[in-house]
Amino acid sequence: ALKKKSEQYLTTLEASRKEGAALEQEYIKQLLQAAKKLKLKDNLLAEDALARVLEFDPENAEALKLLDEVKKSCLFPRWKSIFMGSTMDGWEPKNPSAWRVENDKIMVCDGKEPMINIRQQVQLENNFKVSMEFKIGESYYNLAGTTAVGILLGHLSDSDDSVAISMIDDRSMEALHFIPGKPPEVLGTNPLPKGYRKGEWNRLQIDVADKVLRAYINGESALEVKVKDKDIFKGQMGLWVQRCKVGFVNIKYLQE
């Protein structure tokens, strides 16, 4: 009887091992497929997918070949991370007490005032893209005015022009041109696309090409504006928050 039970246990164990191995191979297969699609669009995500494959199978020839292609690629500019969690190196908050890193991965601004700004040391110019994920949490709308979260582009000083792209009250996206000594000029405004998820994580991407700025929410077109002088985009990038608590992750840029 003991021998029979031992044989049954070993049979079950072997079946579980084979099932686990099959699931692992399917996971690796899906990661490799994702990496192939991403390597022409987002090198950082492609490298992350391939790194996961190599954690399971360090000698995986296909993953090693793809990783080499991604790293050596010169046909497509590489996305560069400016916040992937842990620290806020390279960021300069105007109100340091309002900004912090939570859970070693989320940059959080808890701002009960208008225009709580933080700027990044990286300089952008000509054609570039900025991407991030954000989540608007608690709103302090009842204090006064509207809530907003967005990106600032330009020299970000009181003496130079800049452009702000912002989401207003979970309803609309707006582009403003800030001109020193003058009221802000509204460049364009649109309702947020249907793909926007209120109270959840959303992906925002800003594409600047010559004199045209295009904004996307979760891959859907949200706003397109054209300016007279492309130099107003040249300079630093910043984030701004107004009367709400916002989390940011995976902030990166691509200089073309």
C-alpha atoms as an extended CHARMM CRD file, in Angstrom:
* protein
*
       256  EXT
         1         1  ALA       CA              0.0000000000        0.0000000000        0.0000000000  PROA      1               0.0000000000
         2         2  LEU       CA              2.8580000000        2.3750000000        0.8490000000  PROA      2               0.0000000000
         3         3  LYS       CA              4.5360000000        1.6350000000       -2.4700000000  PROA      3               0.0000000000
         4         4  LYS       CA              1.3010000000        2.3630000000       -4.3480000000  PROA      4               0.0000000000
         5         5  LYS       CA              0.8180000000        5.6870000000       -2.5420000000  PROA      5               0.0000000000
         6         6  SER       CA              4.4370000000        6.6530000000       -3.3030000000  PROA      6               0.0000000000
         7         7  GLU       CA              3.9350000000        5.8630000000       -7.0010000000  PROA      7               0.0000000000
         8         8  GLN       CA              0.7240000000        7.9270000000       -7.0950000000  PROA      8               0.0000000000
         9         9  TYR       CA              2.4930000000       10.8630000000       -5.3990000000  PROA      9               0.0000000000
        10        10  LEU       CA              5.3890000000       10.6950000000       -7.8630000000  PROA      10              0.0000000000
        11        11  THR       CA              2.9650000000       10.5390000000      -10.7940000000  PROA      11              0.0000000000
        12        12  THR       CA              1.0950000000       13.6260000000       -9.5390000000  PROA      12              0.0000000000
        13        13  LEU       CA              4.3750000000       15.4550000000       -8.9100000000  PROA      13              0.0000000000
        14        14  GLU       CA              5.6350000000       14.6920000000      -12.4120000000  PROA      14              0.0000000000
        15        15  ALA       CA              2.3350000000       15.8850000000      -13.9330000000  PROA      15              0.0000000000
        16        16  SER       CA              2.5780000000       19.1480000000      -11.9690000000  PROA      16              0.0000000000
        17        17  ARG       CA              6.1780000000       19.6040000000      -13.0690000000  PROA      17              0.0000000000
        18        18  LYS       CA              5.2460000000       19.1440000000      -16.7310000000  PROA      18              0.0000000000
        19        19  GLU       CA              2.3070000000       21.5420000000      -16.3970000000  PROA      19              0.0000000000
        20        20  GLY       CA              4.5460000000       24.1580000000      -14.7830000000  PROA      20              0.0000000000
        21        21  ALA       CA              7.1650000000       23.7290000000      -17.5120000000  PROA      21              0.0000000000
        22        22  ALA       CA              4.4900000000       24.1250000000      -20.2110000000  PROA      22              0.0000000000
        23        23  LEU       CA              3.1650000000       27.3250000000      -18.6050000000  PROA      23              0.0000000000
        24        24  GLU       CA              6.6950000000       28.7020000000      -18.3480000000  PROA      24              0.0000000000
        25        25  GLN       CA              7.3410000000       28.0170000000      -22.0460000000  PROA      25              0.0000000000
        26        26  GLU       CA              4.0590000000       29.7000000000      -23.0160000000  PROA      26              0.0000000000
        27        27  TYR       CA              4.9860000000       32.7410000000      -20.8900000000  PROA      27              0.0000000000
        28        28  ILE       CA              8.4030000000       32.9200000000      -22.5680000000  PROA      28              0.0000000000
        29        29  LYS       CA              6.7670000000       32.6250000000      -25.9970000000  PROA      29              0.0000000000
        30        30  GLN       CA              4.3920000000       35.5290000000      -25.2530000000  PROA      30              0.0000000000
        31        31  LEU       CA              7.2370000000       37.6980000000      -23.9250000000  PROA      31              0.0000000000
        32        32  LEU       CA              9.2850000000       37.0720000000      -27.0770000000  PROA      32              0.0000000000
        33        33  GLN       CA              6.3050000000       37.9910000000      -29.2740000000  PROA      33              0.0000000000
        34        34  ALA       CA              5.8000000000       41.1920000000      -27.2890000000  PROA      34              0.0000000000
        35        35  ALA       CA              9.4960000000       42.0840000000      -27.5740000000  PROA      35              0.0000000000
        36        36  LYS       CA              9.4070000000       41.6730000000      -31.3620000000  PROA      36              0.0000000000
        37        37  LYS       CA              6.4760000000       44.0890000000      -31.6250000000  PROA      37              0.0000000000
        38        38  LEU       CA              7.9260000000       46.5850000000      -29.1420000000  PROA      38              0.0000000000
        39        39  LYS       CA             11.4780000000       46.8110000000      -30.4860000000  PROA      39              0.0000000000
        40        40  LEU       CA             10.3500000000       49.1590000000      -33.2650000000  PROA      40              0.0000000000
        41        41  LYS       CA              8.2700000000       51.3160000000      -30.9280000000  PROA      41              0.0000000000
        42        42  ASP       CA              9.5730000000       51.2450000000      -27.3640000000  PROA      42              0.0000000000
        43        43  ASN       CA             13.0730000000       49.9230000000      -26.7390000000  PROA      43              0.0000000000
        44        44  LEU       CA             12.7900000000       50.1770000000      -22.9640000000  PROA      44              0.0000000000
        45        45  LEU       CA              9.7390000000       47.9060000000      -22.8150000000  PROA      45              0.0000000000
        46        46  ALA       CA             11.3000000000       45.5090000000      -25.3330000000  PROA      46              0.0000000000
        47        47  GLU       CA             14.4350000000       45.2150000000      -23.1830000000  PROA      47              0.0000000000
        48        48  ASP       CA             12.3040000000       44.6460000000      -20.0890000000  PROA      48              0.0000000000
        49        49  ALA       CA             10.3890000000       41.8040000000      -21.7700000000  PROA      49              0.0000000000
        50        50  LEU       CA             13.6250000000       40.1670000000      -22.9430000000  PROA      50              0.0000000000
        51        51  ALA       CA             15.1860000000       40.5060000000      -19.4950000000  PROA      51              0.0000000000
        52        52  ARG       CA             12.2300000000       38.5740000000      -18.0620000000  PROA      52              0.0000000000
        53        53  VAL       CA             12.7610000000       35.8160000000      -20.6420000000  PROA      53              0.0000000000
        54        54  LEU       CA             16.4270000000       35.5430000000      -19.6680000000  PROA      54              0.0000000000
        55        55  GLU       CA             15.4840000000       35.2670000000      -16.0040000000  PROA      55              0.0000000000
        56        56  PHE       CA             13.7280000000       31.9860000000      -16.8540000000  PROA      56              0.0000000000
        57        57  ASP       CA             16.1170000000       30.8420000000      -19.5830000000  PROA      57              0.0000000000
        58        58  PRO       CA             19.5330000000       32.6070000000      -19.4780000000  PROA      58              0.0000000000
        59        59  GLU       CA             20.6950000000       30.7950000000      -22.6280000000  PROA      59              0.0000000000
        60        60  ASN       CA             17.6100000000       31.5240000000      -24.7480000000  PROA      60              0.0000000000
        61        61  ALA       CA             19.1780000000       32.1600000000      -28.1540000000  PROA      61              0.0000000000
        62        62  GLU       CA             16.2280000000       34.0840000000      -29.5990000000  PROA      62              0.0000000000
        63        63  ALA       CA             16.0540000000       36.4320000000      -26.6040000000  PROA      63              0.0000000000
        64        64  LEU       CA             19.8170000000       37.0490000000      -26.6920000000  PROA      64              0.0000000000
        65        65  LYS       CA             19.6820000000       37.8050000000      -30.4270000000  PROA      65              0.0000000000
        66        66  LEU       CA             16.7240000000       40.1910000000      -30.0290000000  PROA      66              0.0000000000
        67        67  LEU       CA             18.3570000000       41.9520000000      -27.0810000000  PROA      67              0.0000000000
        68        68  ASP       CA             21.5160000000       42.4950000000      -29.1400000000  PROA      68              0.0000000000
        69        69  GLU       CA             19.4500000000       43.9280000000      -32.0050000000  PROA      69              0.0000000000
        70        70  VAL       CA             17.5990000000       46.3060000000      -29.6950000000  PROA      70              0.0000000000
        71        71  LYS       CA             20.7990000000       47.5930000000      -28.0820000000  PROA      71              0.0000000000
        72        72  LYS       CA             22.6440000000       48.0130000000      -31.3720000000  PROA      72              0.0000000000
        73        73  SER       CA             19.7520000000       49.5360000000      -33.2640000000  PROA      73              0.0000000000
        74        74  CYS       CA             20.5950000000       52.9270000000      -34.7060000000  PROA      74              0.0000000000
        75        75  LEU       CA             17.5460000000       53.2280000000      -36.9570000000  PROA      75              0.0000000000
        76        76  PHE       CA             15.2110000000       54.0830000000      -34.1000000000  PROA      76              0.0000000000
        77        77  PRO       CA             15.9810000000       56.5440000000      -31.2760000000  PROA      77              0.0000000000
        78        78  ARG       CA             15.8950000000       55.0340000000      -27.8010000000  PROA      78              0.0000000000
        79        79  TRP       CA             13.4870000000       56.1100000000      -25.0920000000  PROA      79              0.0000000000
        80        80  LYS       CA             15.3100000000       57.3420000000      -21.9990000000  PROA      80              0.0000000000
        81        81  SER       CA             13.8600000000       57.0450000000      -18.5270000000  PROA      81              0.0000000000
        82        82  ILE       CA             13.6940000000       60.1140000000      -16.2570000000  PROA      82              0.0000000000
        83        83  PHE       CA             11.6740000000       58.4040000000      -13.5360000000  PROA      83              0.0000000000
        84        84  MET       CA             11.2890000000       54.6630000000      -13.0790000000  PROA      84              0.0000000000
        85        85  GLY       CA             10.8510000000       54.7410000000       -9.3130000000  PROA      85              0.0000000000
        86        86  SER       CA             12.9210000000       54.9180000000       -6.1260000000  PROA      86              0.0000000000
        87        87  THR       CA             14.4140000000       58.4140000000       -6.3370000000  PROA      87              0.0000000000
        88        88  MET       CA             13.5950000000       61.8430000000       -7.7580000000  PROA      88              0.0000000000
        89        89  ASP       CA             17.1160000000       62.4670000000       -9.0670000000  PROA      89              0.0000000000
        90        90  GLY       CA             17.0870000000       65.1230000000      -11.7850000000  PROA      90              0.0000000000
        91        91  TRP       CA             13.8230000000       66.6590000000      -10.6270000000  PROA      91              0.0000000000
        92        92  GLU       CA             13.5660000000       70.1270000000       -9.0880000000  PROA      92              0.0000000000
        93        93  PRO       CA             10.2720000000       70.7280000000       -7.2170000000  PROA      93              0.0000000000
        94        94  LYS       CA              9.1210000000       74.2870000000       -6.6510000000  PROA      94              0.0000000000
        95        95  ASN       CA              7.2440000000       73.0720000000       -3.5540000000  PROA      95              0.0000000000
        96        96  PRO       CA              9.3900000000       70.2120000000       -2.1490000000  PROA      96              0.0000000000
        97        97  SER       CA              6.9210000000       69.3860000000        0.6210000000  PROA      97              0.0000000000
        98        98  ALA       CA              4.2340000000       68.5190000000       -1.9680000000  PROA      98              0.0000000000
        99        99  TRP       CA              6.3260000000       65.9150000000       -3.8350000000  PROA      99              0.0000000000
       100       100  ARG       CA              7.5100000000       62.4890000000       -2.6850000000  PROA      100             0.0000000000
       101       101  VAL       CA              8.1630000000       58.9190000000       -3.8520000000  PROA      101             0.0000000000
       102       102  GLU       CA              5.7640000000       56.2550000000       -2.5680000000  PROA      102             0.0000000000
       103       103  ASN       CA              6.3980000000       52.4870000000       -2.5080000000  PROA      103             0.0000000000
       104       104  ASP       CA              9.7380000000       53.0300000000       -4.2660000000  PROA      104             0.0000000000
       105       105  LYS       CA              7.9680000000       53.3850000000       -7.6070000000  PROA      105             0.0000000000
       106       106  ILE       CA              5.4320000000       56.2270000000       -7.7200000000  PROA      106             0.0000000000
       107       107  MET       CA              6.1950000000       59.9670000000       -7.8470000000  PROA      107             0.0000000000
       108       108  VAL       CA              3.3330000000       61.5940000000       -5.9630000000  PROA      108             0.0000000000
       109       109  CYS       CA              2.2270000000       65.2010000000       -5.7550000000  PROA      109             0.0000000000
       110       110  ASP       CA             -0.3200000000       66.0200000000       -3.0670000000  PROA      110             0.0000000000
       111       111  GLY       CA             -1.1830000000       69.5770000000       -4.0360000000  PROA      111             0.0000000000
       112       112  LYS       CA             -3.9750000000       71.5950000000       -2.4980000000  PROA      112             0.0000000000
       113       113  GLU       CA             -2.8430000000       74.7810000000       -4.2250000000  PROA      113             0.0000000000
       114       114  PRO       CA             -2.8320000000       75.8810000000       -7.8840000000  PROA      114             0.0000000000
       115       115  MET       CA              0.2010000000       75.1620000000      -10.0670000000  PROA      115             0.0000000000
       116       116  ILE       CA              2.3460000000       72.8830000000       -7.8870000000  PROA      116             0.0000000000
       117       117  ASN       CA              5.3060000000       72.5660000000      -10.2410000000  PROA      117             0.0000000000
       118       118  ILE       CA              8.3110000000       70.3040000000      -10.6370000000  PROA      118             0.0000000000
       119       119  ARG       CA             10.8460000000       70.5770000000      -13.4410000000  PROA      119             0.0000000000
       120       120  GLN       CA             13.2380000000       68.0750000000      -14.9790000000  PROA      120             0.0000000000
       121       121  GLN       CA             16.8680000000       68.9530000000      -15.7310000000  PROA      121             0.0000000000
       122       122  VAL       CA             16.7180000000       67.2450000000      -19.1440000000  PROA      122             0.0000000000
       123       123  GLN       CA             16.6560000000       69.6970000000      -22.0510000000  PROA      123             0.0000000000
       124       124  LEU       CA             14.3930000000       68.9920000000      -25.0490000000  PROA      124             0.0000000000
       125       125  GLU       CA             14.3650000000       70.6000000000      -28.4780000000  PROA      125             0.0000000000
       126       126  ASN       CA             13.1630000000       70.2000000000      -32.0600000000  PROA      126             0.0000000000
       127       127  ASN       CA             11.3210000000       66.8680000000      -32.4480000000  PROA      127             0.0000000000
       128       128  PHE       CA             10.7590000000       64.8140000000      -29.2960000000  PROA      128             0.0000000000
       129       129  LYS       CA              8.2590000000       62.7130000000      -27.3780000000  PROA      129             0.0000000000
       130       130  VAL       CA              7.4000000000       62.5160000000      -23.6820000000  PROA      130             0.0000000000
       131       131  SER       CA              5.4920000000       59.6040000000      -22.1520000000  PROA      131             0.0000000000
       132       132  MET       CA              4.2370000000       58.7480000000      -18.6700000000  PROA      132             0.0000000000
       133       133  GLU       CA              1.4870000000       57.0290000000      -16.7500000000  PROA      133             0.0000000000
       134       134  PHE       CA             -0.5620000000       59.0140000000      -14.2480000000  PROA      134             0.0000000000
       135       135  LYS       CA             -3.4200000000       58.4760000000      -11.8410000000  PROA      135             0.0000000000
       136       136  ILE       CA             -5.5280000000       61.2680000000      -10.3770000000  PROA      136             0.0000000000
       137       137  GLY       CA             -6.5630000000       60.2930000000       -6.8580000000  PROA      137             0.0000000000
       138       138  GLU       CA             -8.0820000000       62.5670000000       -4.2620000000  PROA      138             0.0000000000
       139       139  SER       CA             -9.5290000000       65.8340000000       -5.5470000000  PROA      139             0.0000000000
       140       140  TYR       CA             -9.5620000000       69.0920000000       -3.5860000000  PROA      140             0.0000000000
       141       141  TYR       CA            -11.9930000000       70.7300000000       -5.9950000000  PROA      141             0.0000000000
       142       142  ASN       CA            -14.2730000000       71.8090000000       -3.1450000000  PROA      142             0.0000000000
       143       143  LEU       CA            -11.5630000000       74.1700000000       -1.8760000000  PROA      143             0.0000000000
       144       144  ALA       CA            -11.7420000000       76.4600000000       -4.9060000000  PROA      144             0.0000000000
       145       145  GLY       CA            -11.5010000000       76.4270000000       -8.6750000000  PROA      145             0.0000000000
       146       146  THR       CA            -10.6890000000       73.4000000000      -10.8130000000  PROA      146             0.0000000000
       147       147  THR       CA             -8.3810000000       70.4190000000      -10.5760000000  PROA      147             0.0000000000
       148       148  ALA       CA             -5.7330000000       69.8500000000      -13.2310000000  PROA      148             0.0000000000
       149       149  VAL       CA             -2.6500000000       67.8110000000      -14.0260000000  PROA      149             0.0000000000
       150       150  GLY       CA             -0.3260000000       68.2280000000      -16.9680000000  PROA      150             0.0000000000
       151       151  ILE       CA              3.0250000000       68.8080000000      -18.6180000000  PROA      151             0.0000000000
       152       152  LEU       CA              4.9030000000       72.0550000000      -19.0510000000  PROA      152             0.0000000000
       153       153  LEU       CA              7.2650000000       72.4470000000      -22.0040000000  PROA      153             0.0000000000
       154       154  GLY       CA              9.7460000000       75.2320000000      -22.6370000000  PROA      154             0.0000000000
       155       155  HSD       CA             12.1510000000       77.3850000000      -20.6560000000  PROA      155             0.0000000000
       156       156  LEU       CA              9.8670000000       77.2980000000      -17.5820000000  PROA      156             0.0000000000
       157       157  SER       CA             10.9610000000       80.6700000000      -16.2890000000  PROA      157             0.0000000000
       158       158  ASP       CA              9.1160000000       83.9430000000      -15.7390000000  PROA      158             0.0000000000
       159       159  SER       CA             10.9660000000       85.5780000000      -18.6240000000  PROA      159             0.0000000000
       160       160  ASP       CA             10.4510000000       82.9600000000      -21.3760000000  PROA      160             0.0000000000
       161       161  ASP       CA              7.5260000000       81.3910000000      -23.1890000000  PROA      161             0.0000000000
       162       162  SER       CA              6.2710000000       77.9230000000      -22.2950000000  PROA      162             0.0000000000
       163       163  VAL       CA              3.3950000000       75.6200000000      -23.2140000000  PROA      163             0.0000000000
       164       164  ALA       CA              1.2000000000       73.6770000000      -20.7760000000  PROA      164             0.0000000000
       165       165  ILE       CA             -0.7860000000       70.5730000000      -21.7330000000  PROA      165             0.0000000000
       166       166  SER       CA             -3.2920000000       69.7310000000      -19.0170000000  PROA      166             0.0000000000
       167       167  MET       CA             -6.3240000000       67.6060000000      -18.1150000000  PROA      167             0.0000000000
       168       168  ILE       CA             -9.0500000000       69.6900000000      -16.5020000000  PROA      168             0.0000000000
       169       169  ASP       CA            -11.4760000000       68.0880000000      -13.9830000000  PROA      169             0.0000000000
       170       170  ASP       CA            -11.3430000000       64.6730000000      -15.7020000000  PROA      170             0.0000000000
       171       171  ARG       CA            -13.3000000000       66.2410000000      -18.5630000000  PROA      171             0.0000000000
       172       172  SER       CA            -11.1000000000       67.9810000000      -21.0980000000  PROA      172             0.0000000000
       173       173  MET       CA             -7.5600000000       68.4990000000      -22.3430000000  PROA      173             0.0000000000
       174       174  GLU       CA             -6.2320000000       71.9950000000      -22.9140000000  PROA      174             0.0000000000
       175       175  ALA       CA             -3.1050000000       73.5650000000      -24.3770000000  PROA      175             0.0000000000
       176       176  LEU       CA             -2.0160000000       76.9710000000      -23.0770000000  PROA      176             0.0000000000
       177       177  HSD       CA              0.7760000000       79.2500000000      -24.2870000000  PROA      177             0.0000000000
       178       178  PHE       CA              2.2620000000       81.2000000000      -21.3810000000  PROA      178             0.0000000000
       179       179  ILE       CA              3.6950000000       84.5420000000      -22.4910000000  PROA      179             0.0000000000
       180       180  PRO       CA              5.5520000000       86.6820000000      -19.9230000000  PROA      180             0.0000000000
       181       181  GLY       CA              3.5410000000       89.7260000000      -18.9130000000  PROA      181             0.0000000000
       182       182  LYS       CA              0.4140000000       88.6290000000      -20.7920000000  PROA      182             0.0000000000
       183       183  PRO       CA             -2.6220000000       86.4370000000      -20.0700000000  PROA      183             0.0000000000
       184       184  PRO       CA             -2.1650000000       82.8000000000      -21.2190000000  PROA      184             0.0000000000
       185       185  GLU       CA             -3.1980000000       82.1290000000      -24.8180000000  PROA      185             0.0000000000
       186       186  VAL       CA             -5.4810000000       79.1180000000      -25.3240000000  PROA      186             0.0000000000
       187       187  LEU       CA             -4.0410000000       77.0840000000      -28.1890000000  PROA      187             0.0000000000
       188       188  GLY       CA             -6.7240000000       74.4190000000      -28.1740000000  PROA      188             0.0000000000
       189       189  THR       CA             -9.1150000000       72.3810000000      -26.0460000000  PROA      189             0.0000000000
       190       190  ASN       CA            -10.8760000000       69.0240000000      -26.5040000000  PROA      190             0.0000000000
       191       191  PRO       CA            -12.9910000000       66.6310000000      -24.4310000000  PROA      191             0.0000000000
       192       192  LEU       CA            -10.9190000000       63.7350000000      -23.1180000000  PROA      192             0.0000000000
       193       193  PRO       CA            -11.1570000000       60.6490000000      -25.3670000000  PROA      193             0.0000000000
       194       194  LYS       CA            -13.4970000000       57.8110000000      -24.4420000000  PROA      194             0.0000000000
       195       195  GLY       CA            -10.5120000000       55.6620000000      -23.5060000000  PROA      195             0.0000000000
       196       196  TYR       CA             -9.6810000000       57.8620000000      -20.5100000000  PROA      196             0.0000000000
       197       197  ARG       CA            -10.2080000000       55.9290000000      -17.2500000000  PROA      197             0.0000000000
       198       198  LYS       CA            -11.2580000000       58.1870000000      -14.3880000000  PROA      198             0.0000000000
       199       199  GLY       CA             -9.6320000000       57.2880000000      -11.0860000000  PROA      199             0.0000000000
       200       200  GLU       CA             -7.3350000000       54.7290000000      -12.7510000000  PROA      200             0.0000000000
       201       201  TRP       CA             -3.8950000000       54.7090000000      -14.3700000000  PROA      201             0.0000000000
       202       202  ASN       CA             -3.7510000000       56.3590000000      -17.7920000000  PROA      202             0.0000000000
       203       203  ARG       CA             -0.9050000000       56.7550000000      -20.2690000000  PROA      203             0.0000000000
       204       204  LEU       CA             -0.1810000000       60.2480000000      -21.5690000000  PROA      204             0.0000000000
       205       205  GLN       CA              2.1080000000       60.8520000000      -24.5330000000  PROA      205             0.0000000000
       206       206  ILE       CA              3.0960000000       64.1990000000      -26.0150000000  PROA      206             0.0000000000
       207       207  ASP       CA              4.6330000000       64.2530000000      -29.5130000000  PROA      207             0.0000000000
       208       208  VAL       CA              6.3020000000       67.4390000000      -30.7460000000  PROA      208             0.0000000000
       209       209  ALA       CA              7.2740000000       67.6860000000      -34.4210000000  PROA      209             0.0000000000
       210       210  ASP       CA              8.3450000000       71.0670000000      -35.7830000000  PROA      210             0.0000000000
       211       211  LYS       CA              5.4770000000       73.4360000000      -34.9320000000  PROA      211             0.0000000000
       212       212  VAL       CA              2.8550000000       70.7830000000      -34.1400000000  PROA      212             0.0000000000
       213       213  LEU       CA              2.1240000000       69.2430000000      -30.7550000000  PROA      213             0.0000000000
       214       214  ARG       CA             -0.0220000000       66.1290000000      -30.4860000000  PROA      214             0.0000000000
       215       215  ALA       CA             -1.3090000000       64.6380000000      -27.2320000000  PROA      215             0.0000000000
       216       216  TYR       CA             -2.5390000000       61.0760000000      -26.7480000000  PROA      216             0.0000000000
       217       217  ILE       CA             -4.3550000000       59.3920000000      -23.8560000000  PROA      217             0.0000000000
       218       218  ASN       CA             -4.0100000000       55.5950000000      -23.7940000000  PROA      218             0.0000000000
       219       219  GLY       CA             -3.0750000000       55.6970000000      -27.4750000000  PROA      219             0.0000000000
       220       220  GLU       CA             -6.1320000000       57.7590000000      -28.5040000000  PROA      220             0.0000000000
       221       221  SER       CA             -5.7330000000       61.2160000000      -30.0070000000  PROA      221             0.0000000000
       222       222  ALA       CA             -6.6640000000       63.8240000000      -27.4010000000  PROA      222             0.0000000000
       223       223  LEU       CA             -5.4410000000       67.1570000000      -28.7850000000  PROA      223             0.0000000000
       224       224  GLU       CA             -3.4760000000       68.6550000000      -31.6730000000  PROA      224             0.0000000000
       225       225  VAL       CA             -2.2340000000       72.2400000000      -31.7930000000  PROA      225             0.0000000000
       226       226  LYS       CA              0.0500000000       74.2170000000      -34.0600000000  PROA      226             0.0000000000
       227       227  VAL       CA              2.2150000000       77.1290000000      -32.9370000000  PROA      227             0.0000000000
       228       228  LYS       CA              3.8900000000       79.9430000000      -34.8290000000  PROA      228             0.0000000000
       229       229  ASP       CA              7.3550000000       79.3960000000      -33.3880000000  PROA      229             0.0000000000
       230       230  LYS       CA              8.6600000000       75.9090000000      -32.5660000000  PROA      230             0.0000000000
       231       231  ASP       CA             11.2470000000       77.4190000000      -30.2040000000  PROA      231             0.0000000000
       232       232  ILE       CA              8.5950000000       77.7600000000      -27.4840000000  PROA      232             0.0000000000
       233       233  PHE       CA              8.9090000000       73.9730000000      -27.0160000000  PROA      233             0.0000000000
       234       234  LYS       CA             12.6890000000       74.1680000000      -26.6290000000  PROA      234             0.0000000000
       235       235  GLY       CA             13.9450000000       73.8020000000      -23.0760000000  PROA      235             0.0000000000
       236       236  GLN       CA             13.0170000000       71.8190000000      -19.9960000000  PROA      236             0.0000000000
       237       237  MET       CA             10.0250000000       69.6260000000      -19.2890000000  PROA      237             0.0000000000
       238       238  GLY       CA              8.0260000000       69.8840000000      -16.0970000000  PROA      238             0.0000000000
       239       239  LEU       CA              4.9010000000       68.5330000000      -14.4250000000  PROA      239             0.0000000000
       240       240  TRP       CA              2.2250000000       70.5670000000      -12.7300000000  PROA      240             0.0000000000
       241       241  VAL       CA             -0.6430000000       69.6670000000      -10.4370000000  PROA      241             0.0000000000
       242       242  GLN       CA             -3.5600000000       71.7870000000       -9.2520000000  PROA      242             0.0000000000
       243       243  ARG       CA             -5.7770000000       70.9570000000       -6.2610000000  PROA      243             0.0000000000
       244       244  CYS       CA             -5.5410000000       67.1650000000       -6.4410000000  PROA      244             0.0000000000
       245       245  LYS       CA             -3.3420000000       64.2050000000       -5.5360000000  PROA      245             0.0000000000
       246       246  VAL       CA             -1.6240000000       62.6260000000       -8.5360000000  PROA      246             0.0000000000
       247       247  GLY       CA              0.7490000000       59.6850000000       -9.0050000000  PROA      247             0.0000000000
       248       248  PHE       CA              3.2440000000       59.4130000000      -11.8830000000  PROA      248             0.0000000000
       249       249  VAL       CA              5.2310000000       56.3650000000      -13.0760000000  PROA      249             0.0000000000
       250       250  ASN       CA              7.3210000000       55.3360000000      -16.0970000000  PROA      250             0.0000000000
       251       251  ILE       CA              8.2470000000       58.8870000000      -17.1360000000  PROA      251             0.0000000000
       252       252  LYS       CA             10.4920000000       58.8810000000      -20.1960000000  PROA      252             0.0000000000
       253       253  TYR       CA             11.3930000000       60.8810000000      -23.2890000000  PROA      253             0.0000000000
       254       254  LEU       CA             12.6020000000       60.2720000000      -26.8080000000  PROA      254             0.0000000000
       255       255  GLN       CA             14.7330000000       62.9200000000      -28.5430000000  PROA      255             0.0000000000
       256       256  GLU       CA             14.4940000000       62.3570000000      -32.3010000000  PROA      256             0.0000000000
